Amino acid sequence: MKLDPAFIWEAFVKLLAAIPTTLEITAVSVGFGFLIGVVTALARIYRVPVLREISSAYVTFIRGTPMLTHLLMVMFGLPIAIDALSGALGLSFSSVQVPMIGFAYVAFSLTAGAYMSEVVRSGLLAVNRGQLEAAYTIGMTTWQALRRIVFPQAFAAALPNLSNSLIGMLHGSTLAFTASVVEINAKAQIVASTNWKFFESYIAAALIFWGLTIVIERLTALLEKRVARYDRGGGRMIALKEIRKSFGRHEVLKGIDLKVEKGEVVAILGPSGSGKTTLLRCINYLERPGGGRIEIGDVAVDCGHPSKKRHSPSSGPFGHGVSAISSIPPQDGAAERHGRTRRRARRAEG
Amino acid sequence: MGTSVDVSYVFEYFVRLLPSVGITLKIVVLSLLIGSAVGMLVALPRLYRIPVLQRLSQVYVSFFRGTPLLIQLFLIYYGLPELLKLAAVDVSRTPVLVFVVTAYALHSGAFISEAIRAAVGAVDRGQVEAGYAVGMTGFQAFRRVVLPQAISVGMPVFGNLVIANLKDTSLAFSLGIMELTGKAQTLPTMSQRFFESYLALALLYFILSFVLEKLLYRLERRLLRHEAPNGAAASGMRRRRVKGSDAAGRLNLAEEGALR
């Protein structure tokens, strides 16, 4: 027996008809799996009393057992449950009326849910805790903060894992043949059953799966680029280096460093009189800084040698430590990246 | 099929499944051993950017990560004899287990090679340079400096691959191997208590992966001993550092790709 390239092509064409079934199983399991994943992940992160324990047990059990056993257990366990329930309620519905693919949907959704739970959880945990705090600071409710600030960032962080789960479920859908669902793998067996050219038909099946996987990977890469655009696309917008400003003998700004990327939103927080407005007025040159360097886009302004006008910390009437903003680089927690802050920050400045 | 669940059958089948644990573990151990060797061989051309081989191993990894394991099993089962026939080797009497182990080894080889690549990439470049600075050759620096560090970095990923491999062995029944899953499908033919049998099967897998995970975790901690005097802090630190590095994405890929 020799390899028959013509039959590979023939099988390939026949297998194309089974692609929708495979994609359907994948889409349903990933879709419902994601919902399960979000609920269980939130229950675990927010430590919701009973739900949390159930979620943990569910995730641990599913992740510790093969996907095939989930399908087998649903296929043989669910009918028992359905029949017992309909018997108790006196309904005429019986498990025989459930299409086999329904069991595959339920089983694979449960499988995907556990893996998605971990993906969602790691995505949410990847978002800096300060982001939520910053959102609270400007008066958002928890739900607003989650929806507007946390979820978009978590999605970006989880994207590679989401794509891997999707690919995992795509590959896992081959198990549906156990439930006599004719997806690509089952079809490959049927196609070859007449002439026993299994090798050829499985080559065709492998090529289809390989192609689908590569498409998913490419699409993810595109999406990742799109999602991460705010991060890498811009480059530096504003850079301050050792900005100093004194009014008379009172030194307000004692060498402020700040970098703002394009598209980034920075909130400057500090008590009254700590120099927030002075800093902003220095950036747009309403106030002339006593030293340092300001870069905005391609324009750089040198405001005298930074160290030339250096006062000793105790030279001012208040000593050092009065202006809360001094020497704290605003990136460190005081300023956070998120949407809708700038307007509020400005308003607060008056 | 019964109309209710009889727990006593779960216990009975659990005990009767126990003898089949051996063959499942045999597949796991053999395929991981061969897979590690394959993974190393495949990773090297990409690490050292050897022109043609690099491309080949890229295609290999892409194929074995891009197609379902079940398809690979059938491909090797039906295809390998044909290929070997060309080389005048007759394998018609070879036990099926050989094909199964080959398929699993090639499959995990692809994932292991990615794990190796990521782990080696996670080792600071300065380490190799420092090795050169004290007069080591390239191979010496790799073996004595990079490899020990890479192994400890890559251990969590490898651990996940081991567990994934264990779970994947459940597919071997499709080629007629009487491992755990195959056994669980034949046990209830008389009683028709399939659900109870599969429940026992799931429990057994769960216990196996739980025990494996604990063992691997201990091994991981032992490997990370040098990080800090206190073991728990060490693994935490390491994890954070790996996450931050460029290799992190790839490490996660290898980890999640093993989903099944």
XYZ file of C-alpha atoms in Angstrom:
610
model
C 0.000 0.000 0.000
C 1.300 3.378 -0.981
C 0.349 6.886 -0.020
C -2.475 8.104 -2.211
C -2.285 11.913 -2.551
C -5.461 12.038 -4.611
C -7.410 10.520 -1.745
C -5.973 13.042 0.711
C -7.544 15.746 -1.427
C -10.793 13.831 -1.756
C -10.964 13.300 2.008
C -10.057 16.941 2.574
C -13.013 18.120 0.508
C -15.363 15.712 2.282
C -14.083 16.772 5.690
C -14.809 20.420 4.971
C -18.478 19.588 5.472
C -17.749 18.601 9.085
C -15.990 21.848 9.988
C -19.205 23.657 11.066
C -19.980 20.932 13.617
C -16.481 21.153 15.058
C -16.648 24.932 15.238
C -20.128 24.801 16.770
C -18.955 22.516 19.567
C -15.935 24.725 20.122
C -17.924 27.959 20.132
C -20.626 26.655 22.457
C -18.170 25.175 24.924
C -15.935 28.237 24.952
C -18.909 30.616 25.182
C -20.596 28.888 28.101
C -17.229 28.020 29.560
C -16.359 31.708 29.649
C -19.576 32.534 31.510
C -18.903 29.764 34.027
C -15.314 30.960 34.241
C -16.274 34.569 35.029
C -18.766 33.559 37.714
C -16.433 31.082 39.417
C -13.441 33.399 39.155
C -15.337 36.313 40.714
C -16.660 34.031 43.438
C -13.119 33.038 44.280
C -11.566 36.489 44.059
C -14.287 38.152 46.128
C -14.483 35.199 48.515
C -18.242 34.803 48.243
C -18.961 32.403 51.134
C -20.438 29.190 49.738
C -19.948 29.828 46.032
C -16.243 30.158 46.569
C -15.813 26.659 47.980
C -17.997 25.169 45.270
C -16.035 27.008 42.582
C -12.685 25.886 43.932
C -13.806 22.275 44.166
C -15.242 22.400 40.659
C -12.098 23.900 39.142
C -9.785 21.518 40.976
C -11.810 18.457 40.062
C -12.228 19.301 36.377
C -8.590 20.290 35.978
C -7.490 17.107 37.687
C -9.440 14.768 35.435
C -9.305 14.160 31.669
C -11.810 15.872 29.407
C -12.929 12.464 28.172
C -14.140 11.447 31.626
C -16.245 14.623 31.805
C -17.942 13.661 28.562
C -18.444 10.056 29.660
C -19.855 11.095 33.018
C -22.254 13.597 31.472
C -23.301 11.125 28.794
C -24.161 8.435 31.312
C -24.954 10.528 34.373
C -27.120 13.298 32.967
C -29.768 10.927 31.561
C -30.150 9.359 35.005
C -30.659 12.806 36.507
C -33.065 13.920 33.769
C -35.159 10.783 33.986
C -35.280 10.879 37.761
C -36.349 14.528 37.640
C -39.009 14.098 34.998
C -40.244 10.994 36.780
C -40.561 12.908 40.036
C -42.362 15.778 38.333
C -44.510 13.434 36.287
C -43.337 14.837 32.969
C -43.334 12.818 29.795
C -39.907 14.139 28.859
C -37.168 11.501 28.827
C -33.434 11.638 28.288
C -33.771 9.833 24.961
C -35.152 13.034 23.479
C -31.925 14.900 24.217
C -29.725 14.932 21.109
C -26.285 13.404 21.625
C -24.576 16.653 20.717
C -26.332 18.231 23.704
C -24.281 16.040 26.034
C -21.123 17.111 24.262
C -22.137 20.770 24.718
C -22.790 20.326 28.425
C -19.657 18.269 29.093
C -17.272 20.487 27.146
C -18.770 23.671 28.620
C -18.042 22.249 32.062
C -14.502 21.387 30.987
C -13.898 24.787 29.422
C -15.432 26.556 32.420
C -12.798 25.276 34.816
C -9.909 26.268 32.584
C -11.553 29.612 31.788
C -11.966 30.237 35.493
C -8.199 30.140 35.872
C -7.705 32.306 32.790
C -10.191 34.913 34.001
C -8.756 34.845 37.501
C -5.167 35.333 36.393
C -6.311 38.095 34.037
C -8.111 39.927 36.819
C -5.226 39.466 39.240
C -2.810 40.783 36.617
C -4.472 44.185 36.849
C -2.636 46.356 39.321
C -4.515 46.753 42.577
C -3.860 50.485 42.410
C -6.090 50.726 39.360
C -9.138 49.840 41.395
C -8.081 52.190 44.179
C -7.578 55.008 41.708
C -11.056 54.372 40.341
C -12.531 54.524 43.856
C -10.609 57.727 44.484
C -12.416 59.487 41.695
C -15.744 58.197 42.906
C -16.526 55.181 40.772
C -18.627 52.398 42.229
C -17.164 48.881 42.316
C -19.190 47.839 39.311
C -18.151 50.939 37.328
C -14.528 50.383 38.240
C -14.689 46.730 37.218
C -16.432 47.422 33.949
C -14.536 50.500 32.837
C -11.112 50.019 34.362
C -10.432 46.431 35.382
C -12.163 44.301 32.731
C -10.585 45.973 29.674
C -7.124 45.544 31.162
C -7.824 42.018 32.359
C -9.005 41.102 28.883
C -5.754 42.351 27.394
C -3.743 40.398 29.951
C -5.776 37.227 29.475
C -5.846 37.303 25.698
C -2.999 34.826 25.075
C -4.496 32.383 27.567
C -7.965 32.817 26.109
C -6.620 31.965 22.702
C -4.911 28.890 24.086
C -8.101 27.755 25.753
C -9.932 28.238 22.488
C -7.356 26.114 20.680
C -7.525 23.551 23.471
C -11.276 23.278 23.102
C -11.009 23.120 19.324
C -8.672 20.162 19.685
C -10.793 18.719 22.464
C -13.878 18.725 20.253
C -12.417 15.637 18.558
C -13.617 13.691 21.610
C -17.208 14.310 20.565
C -16.950 11.212 18.407
C -17.488 9.281 21.658
C -20.988 10.767 21.724
C -21.422 9.743 18.073
C -21.292 13.346 16.913
C -19.890 13.537 13.387
C -17.263 16.230 13.628
C -13.972 16.279 11.719
C -12.376 13.349 13.540
C -15.412 11.085 13.240
C -15.851 12.135 9.637
C -12.246 11.172 8.884
C -12.995 7.689 10.138
C -16.203 7.443 8.109
C -14.556 8.728 4.928
C -11.845 6.079 5.151
C -14.110 3.226 6.192
C -14.894 2.273 2.585
C -11.332 1.937 1.291
C -9.291 1.691 4.516
C -7.117 4.648 3.564
C -7.102 5.888 7.133
C -3.658 7.438 6.918
C -4.697 9.662 4.030
C -7.935 10.766 5.620
C -6.218 11.553 8.931
C -3.598 13.600 7.086
C -6.463 15.633 5.655
C -8.031 15.983 9.111
C -4.704 17.036 10.610
C -4.233 19.657 7.892
C -7.663 21.127 8.599
C -6.998 21.336 12.344
C -3.558 22.768 11.766
C -5.027 25.415 9.485
C -7.783 26.318 11.944
C -5.261 26.571 14.770
C -2.989 28.849 12.777
C -5.956 31.062 11.875
C -6.875 31.388 15.564
C -3.261 32.194 16.445
C -3.008 34.861 13.752
C -6.303 36.449 14.722
C -5.191 36.526 18.348
C -1.938 38.176 17.383
C -3.857 40.865 15.496
C -6.247 41.381 18.387
C -3.361 41.537 20.830
C -1.723 44.255 18.801
C -4.973 46.164 18.699
C -5.567 45.819 22.430
C -2.004 46.736 23.335
C -1.970 49.769 21.050
C -2.293 52.251 23.877
C 0.773 50.706 25.433
C 3.392 50.658 22.738
C 1.920 52.767 19.967
C 2.655 56.218 21.314
C 5.940 56.486 23.032
C 6.705 59.276 25.420
C 4.489 62.340 25.321
C 5.658 64.389 28.264
C 8.908 64.001 30.123
C 9.995 66.127 33.027
C 13.438 66.001 34.510
C 14.272 67.502 37.871
C 11.812 70.337 37.579
C 12.295 72.930 40.295
C 10.302 75.942 41.211
C 10.574 78.358 44.075
C 8.467 81.327 45.032
C 10.833 83.619 46.825
C 12.583 81.501 49.396
C 9.827 78.895 49.444
C 10.796 75.966 47.277
C 7.672 74.254 45.954
C 8.983 71.770 43.432
C 12.165 70.028 44.466
C 13.183 68.148 41.388
C 10.145 66.426 39.907
C 10.607 63.598 37.411
C 7.599 62.509 35.417
C 7.045 60.526 32.271
C 3.689 60.362 30.532
C 3.215 57.986 27.640
C 0.938 58.760 24.764
C -2.662 57.897 25.594
C -1.838 57.520 29.258
C -3.894 59.280 31.874
C -2.118 60.439 34.992
C -3.747 61.829 38.096
C -1.646 63.977 40.367
C -2.753 63.739 43.963
C -1.547 65.650 46.978
C -2.693 67.909 49.784
C -3.499 71.529 49.184
C -0.423 73.639 48.622
C 1.813 70.720 47.735
C 2.494 72.057 44.270
C 0.144 70.176 41.970
C -1.015 73.289 40.144
C 2.469 74.718 40.102
C 3.698 71.593 38.380
C 0.954 71.768 35.757
C 1.608 75.478 35.222
C 5.278 74.723 34.804
C 4.567 72.092 32.164
C 2.638 74.498 29.980
C 5.043 77.265 30.866
C 2.541 79.590 32.524
C 5.054 79.497 35.304
C 8.721 79.496 34.478
C 10.486 76.603 36.190
C 13.580 77.448 38.149
C 15.461 74.476 36.735
C 15.168 71.181 34.945
C 14.063 70.074 31.555
C 10.654 69.710 29.945
C 10.051 67.616 26.877
C 6.702 67.683 25.129
C 6.597 65.626 21.967
C 9.712 66.646 20.033
C 10.058 69.979 21.772
C 12.490 70.195 24.642
C 12.926 73.211 26.897
C 15.866 73.543 29.211
C 15.096 75.666 32.202
C 18.571 76.199 33.491
C 20.895 73.726 35.066
C 18.974 71.535 37.472
C 21.613 71.549 40.137
C 22.515 75.223 39.865
C 19.649 76.517 41.921
C 19.604 73.609 44.302
C 18.613 74.701 47.753
C 19.498 72.668 50.708
C 16.369 70.940 51.982
C 16.222 73.011 55.108
C 16.678 76.342 53.385
C 12.963 77.045 53.091
C 10.947 78.240 56.025
C 9.157 74.917 56.311
C 12.119 72.648 56.003
C 11.708 69.621 53.867
C 8.812 67.267 53.642
C 6.128 69.906 53.459
C 5.350 69.540 49.823
C 4.058 66.047 49.649
C 4.737 65.770 45.982
C 8.434 66.508 46.155
C 10.736 63.645 45.419
C 7.900 61.207 44.911
C 7.935 60.177 41.303
C 4.237 60.413 40.440
C 4.252 56.987 38.807
C 4.636 55.304 42.156
C 1.069 54.873 43.171
C 0.258 58.555 43.418
C -0.587 58.617 39.763
C -2.341 55.858 37.993
C -3.293 55.101 34.475
C -6.924 54.948 33.659
C -9.675 56.600 31.730
C -11.681 59.648 32.709
C -9.280 60.783 35.363
C -7.787 63.756 33.700
C -10.981 65.705 33.600
C -11.632 65.039 37.245
C -8.094 65.787 38.209
C -8.294 69.125 36.464
C -11.562 69.916 38.099
C -10.042 69.158 41.440
C -7.214 71.514 40.646
C -9.752 74.311 40.157
C -28.250 1.760 32.527
C -29.733 2.010 35.979
C -32.213 4.635 37.026
C -30.289 5.610 40.126
C -26.687 5.786 41.218
C -25.380 2.907 43.297
C -22.358 4.024 45.287
C -21.223 0.497 46.090
C -20.449 0.005 42.380
C -18.220 3.090 42.442
C -16.118 1.485 45.163
C -16.071 -1.858 43.433
C -14.985 -0.426 40.107
C -12.458 1.832 41.777
C -10.709 -1.207 43.206
C -10.966 -3.139 39.958
C -9.448 -0.206 38.037
C -6.387 -0.078 40.257
C -4.387 -2.755 38.359
C -4.672 -0.649 35.182
C -2.923 2.301 36.797
C 0.333 0.550 35.906
C -0.124 0.736 32.169
C -1.286 4.364 32.313
C 1.793 5.341 34.291
C 3.952 3.292 31.924
C 2.703 5.376 28.987
C 3.255 8.578 30.958
C 6.794 7.746 32.041
C 7.991 6.338 28.718
C 6.493 9.110 26.628
C 7.862 11.813 28.916
C 11.347 10.325 28.879
C 11.410 10.052 25.099
C 9.527 13.334 24.799
C 12.158 15.155 26.879
C 14.914 13.850 24.628
C 12.919 14.847 21.538
C 12.099 18.223 23.054
C 15.767 18.909 23.778
C 16.782 17.933 20.239
C 14.072 20.103 18.763
C 14.773 23.077 21.002
C 18.514 23.216 20.302
C 18.348 24.279 16.616
C 16.025 27.105 17.547
C 18.114 28.189 20.515
C 21.270 28.288 18.406
C 19.565 29.430 15.200
C 20.867 26.642 12.992
C 19.614 27.579 9.505
C 17.566 24.714 8.029
C 17.035 22.676 11.187
C 15.581 25.702 12.915
C 12.840 25.907 10.317
C 12.195 22.172 10.567
C 11.757 22.203 14.307
C 9.473 25.212 13.978
C 7.219 23.237 11.636
C 7.384 20.207 13.920
C 6.338 22.191 16.967
C 3.640 24.043 15.069
C 2.191 20.801 13.733
C 2.132 18.901 17.007
C 0.748 21.873 18.876
C -1.673 22.736 16.103
C -3.415 19.405 15.713
C -5.463 17.424 18.225
C -3.705 14.596 20.005
C -6.397 12.171 18.928
C -5.668 12.913 15.264
C -1.947 12.460 15.951
C -2.617 9.100 17.552
C -4.466 7.842 14.492
C -1.918 9.405 12.118
C 0.929 7.577 13.786
C -0.997 4.367 14.200
C -1.885 4.224 10.523
C 1.045 6.176 9.081
C 4.130 4.961 10.913
C 3.918 1.378 9.567
C 3.691 2.780 6.037
C 6.710 5.002 6.556
C 8.719 2.197 8.109
C 7.767 -0.124 5.282
C 9.635 2.225 2.963
C 12.692 1.630 5.123
C 12.023 -2.126 4.880
C 11.065 -2.455 8.541
C 8.056 -4.592 9.221
C 6.108 -3.447 12.259
C 2.913 -5.399 11.709
C 3.650 -7.481 14.792
C 4.725 -4.586 16.972
C 2.414 -4.084 19.947
C 0.059 -1.103 19.719
C 1.582 0.314 22.874
C 4.696 1.244 20.880
C 2.672 3.445 18.564
C 0.821 4.993 21.449
C 4.033 5.814 23.283
C 5.526 7.209 20.050
C 2.519 9.461 19.531
C 2.565 10.723 23.109
C 6.322 11.222 23.012
C 6.158 13.278 19.814
C 3.226 15.250 21.177
C 4.810 16.113 24.499
C 8.157 16.595 22.745
C 6.704 19.616 20.962
C 5.427 21.137 24.196
C 8.599 20.279 26.106
C 10.752 21.933 23.445
C 8.747 25.136 23.873
C 9.113 24.889 27.635
C 12.877 24.426 27.273
C 13.140 27.367 24.933
C 11.181 29.597 27.270
C 13.141 28.466 30.304
C 16.521 28.990 28.645
C 15.314 32.373 27.400
C 14.363 33.303 30.949
C 17.929 32.871 32.180
C 19.645 36.223 32.263
C 21.940 36.784 29.306
C 24.585 38.106 31.689
C 24.915 34.619 33.173
C 26.349 33.245 29.939
C 28.605 36.246 29.590
C 29.845 35.750 33.128
C 30.533 32.122 32.236
C 32.575 33.231 29.233
C 34.350 35.788 31.376
C 35.731 33.091 33.655
C 36.911 31.162 30.597
C 34.170 28.618 30.046
C 33.460 27.356 26.563
C 29.987 27.760 25.105
C 29.027 24.210 26.021
C 30.433 24.477 29.528
C 28.559 27.718 30.153
C 25.371 26.118 28.914
C 25.728 22.945 30.934
C 27.015 24.406 34.166
C 25.405 27.817 34.295
C 22.365 28.067 32.048
C 20.917 24.565 32.281
C 20.662 24.293 36.072
C 18.897 27.637 36.210
C 16.686 26.844 33.237
C 15.601 23.572 34.812
C 14.416 25.278 37.952
C 12.638 28.007 35.989
C 11.001 25.513 33.670
C 9.977 23.082 36.373
C 6.433 24.449 36.937
C 5.738 24.301 33.206
C 7.139 20.806 32.979
C 4.995 19.806 35.931
C 1.899 20.983 34.108
C 2.972 19.002 31.066
C 3.301 15.862 33.177
C -0.235 16.266 34.512
C -1.546 17.061 31.028
C 0.173 13.960 29.707
C -1.419 11.847 32.410
C -4.858 13.139 31.453
C -4.117 12.715 27.761
C -3.421 9.019 28.215
C -7.186 8.616 28.496
C -7.266 8.828 24.693
C -5.152 5.719 24.252
C -8.261 3.556 24.576
C -9.193 4.658 21.042
C -6.371 2.461 19.735
C -7.499 -0.412 21.909
C -5.062 -0.029 24.801
C -6.490 -1.335 28.048
C -5.361 1.511 30.244
C -7.623 3.123 32.847
C -10.214 4.535 30.462
C -10.316 1.453 28.261
C -10.764 -0.705 31.329
C -13.476 1.538 32.720
C -15.426 1.126 29.493
C -15.333 -2.647 29.590
C -15.926 -3.237 33.313
C -19.658 -2.416 33.382
C -20.692 -4.502 30.355
C -22.433 -6.956 32.630
C -23.933 -4.583 35.163
C -24.551 -1.697 32.729
C -23.481 0.614 35.557
C -21.484 2.880 33.246
C -21.882 6.086 35.211
C -20.555 4.492 38.389
C -17.578 3.145 36.482
C -16.757 6.534 34.964
C -17.160 8.218 38.314
C -14.634 5.790 39.774
C -12.398 6.490 36.767
C -12.576 10.252 37.278
C -11.812 9.868 40.979
C -8.807 7.717 40.203
C -7.448 10.223 37.698
C -8.057 12.985 40.180
C -6.110 11.217 42.889
C -3.280 10.418 40.483
C -2.945 13.998 39.268
C -3.269 15.318 42.795
C -0.453 13.109 44.048
C 1.704 13.921 41.008
C 1.133 17.611 41.508
C 2.199 17.447 45.137
C 5.329 15.480 44.227
C 6.224 17.914 41.458
C 5.651 20.845 43.766
C 8.089 19.417 46.275
C 10.622 18.877 43.519
C 10.115 22.441 42.337
C 10.715 23.817 45.798
C 13.826 21.745 46.141
C 15.164 23.095 42.869
C 14.465 26.650 43.962
C 16.191 26.132 47.291
C 18.967 28.525 46.371
C 16.642 31.486 45.806
C 15.985 32.440 49.415
C 16.386 30.859 52.817
C 12.630 30.415 52.988
C 11.205 28.138 50.347
C 7.753 29.615 49.944
C 9.077 33.123 49.400
C 11.512 31.754 46.865
C 8.912 30.228 44.628
C 6.816 33.364 44.847
C 9.728 35.525 43.830
C 10.609 33.303 40.975
C 7.099 33.226 39.677
C 6.863 36.973 39.679
C 10.129 37.361 37.858
C 9.195 34.848 35.190
C 5.875 36.573 34.664
C 7.568 39.867 34.050
C 10.071 38.613 31.542
C 9.551 38.154 27.858
C 9.683 34.423 28.285
C 6.591 34.623 30.432
C 4.235 34.739 27.510
C 5.767 31.666 26.043
C 5.863 29.905 29.383
C 2.164 30.526 29.765
C 1.587 29.320 26.235
C 3.201 26.015 26.915
C 1.231 25.725 30.096
C -2.173 26.494 28.675
C -1.584 24.655 25.455
C -1.557 21.499 27.478
C -5.238 21.942 28.234
C -7.309 18.936 27.433
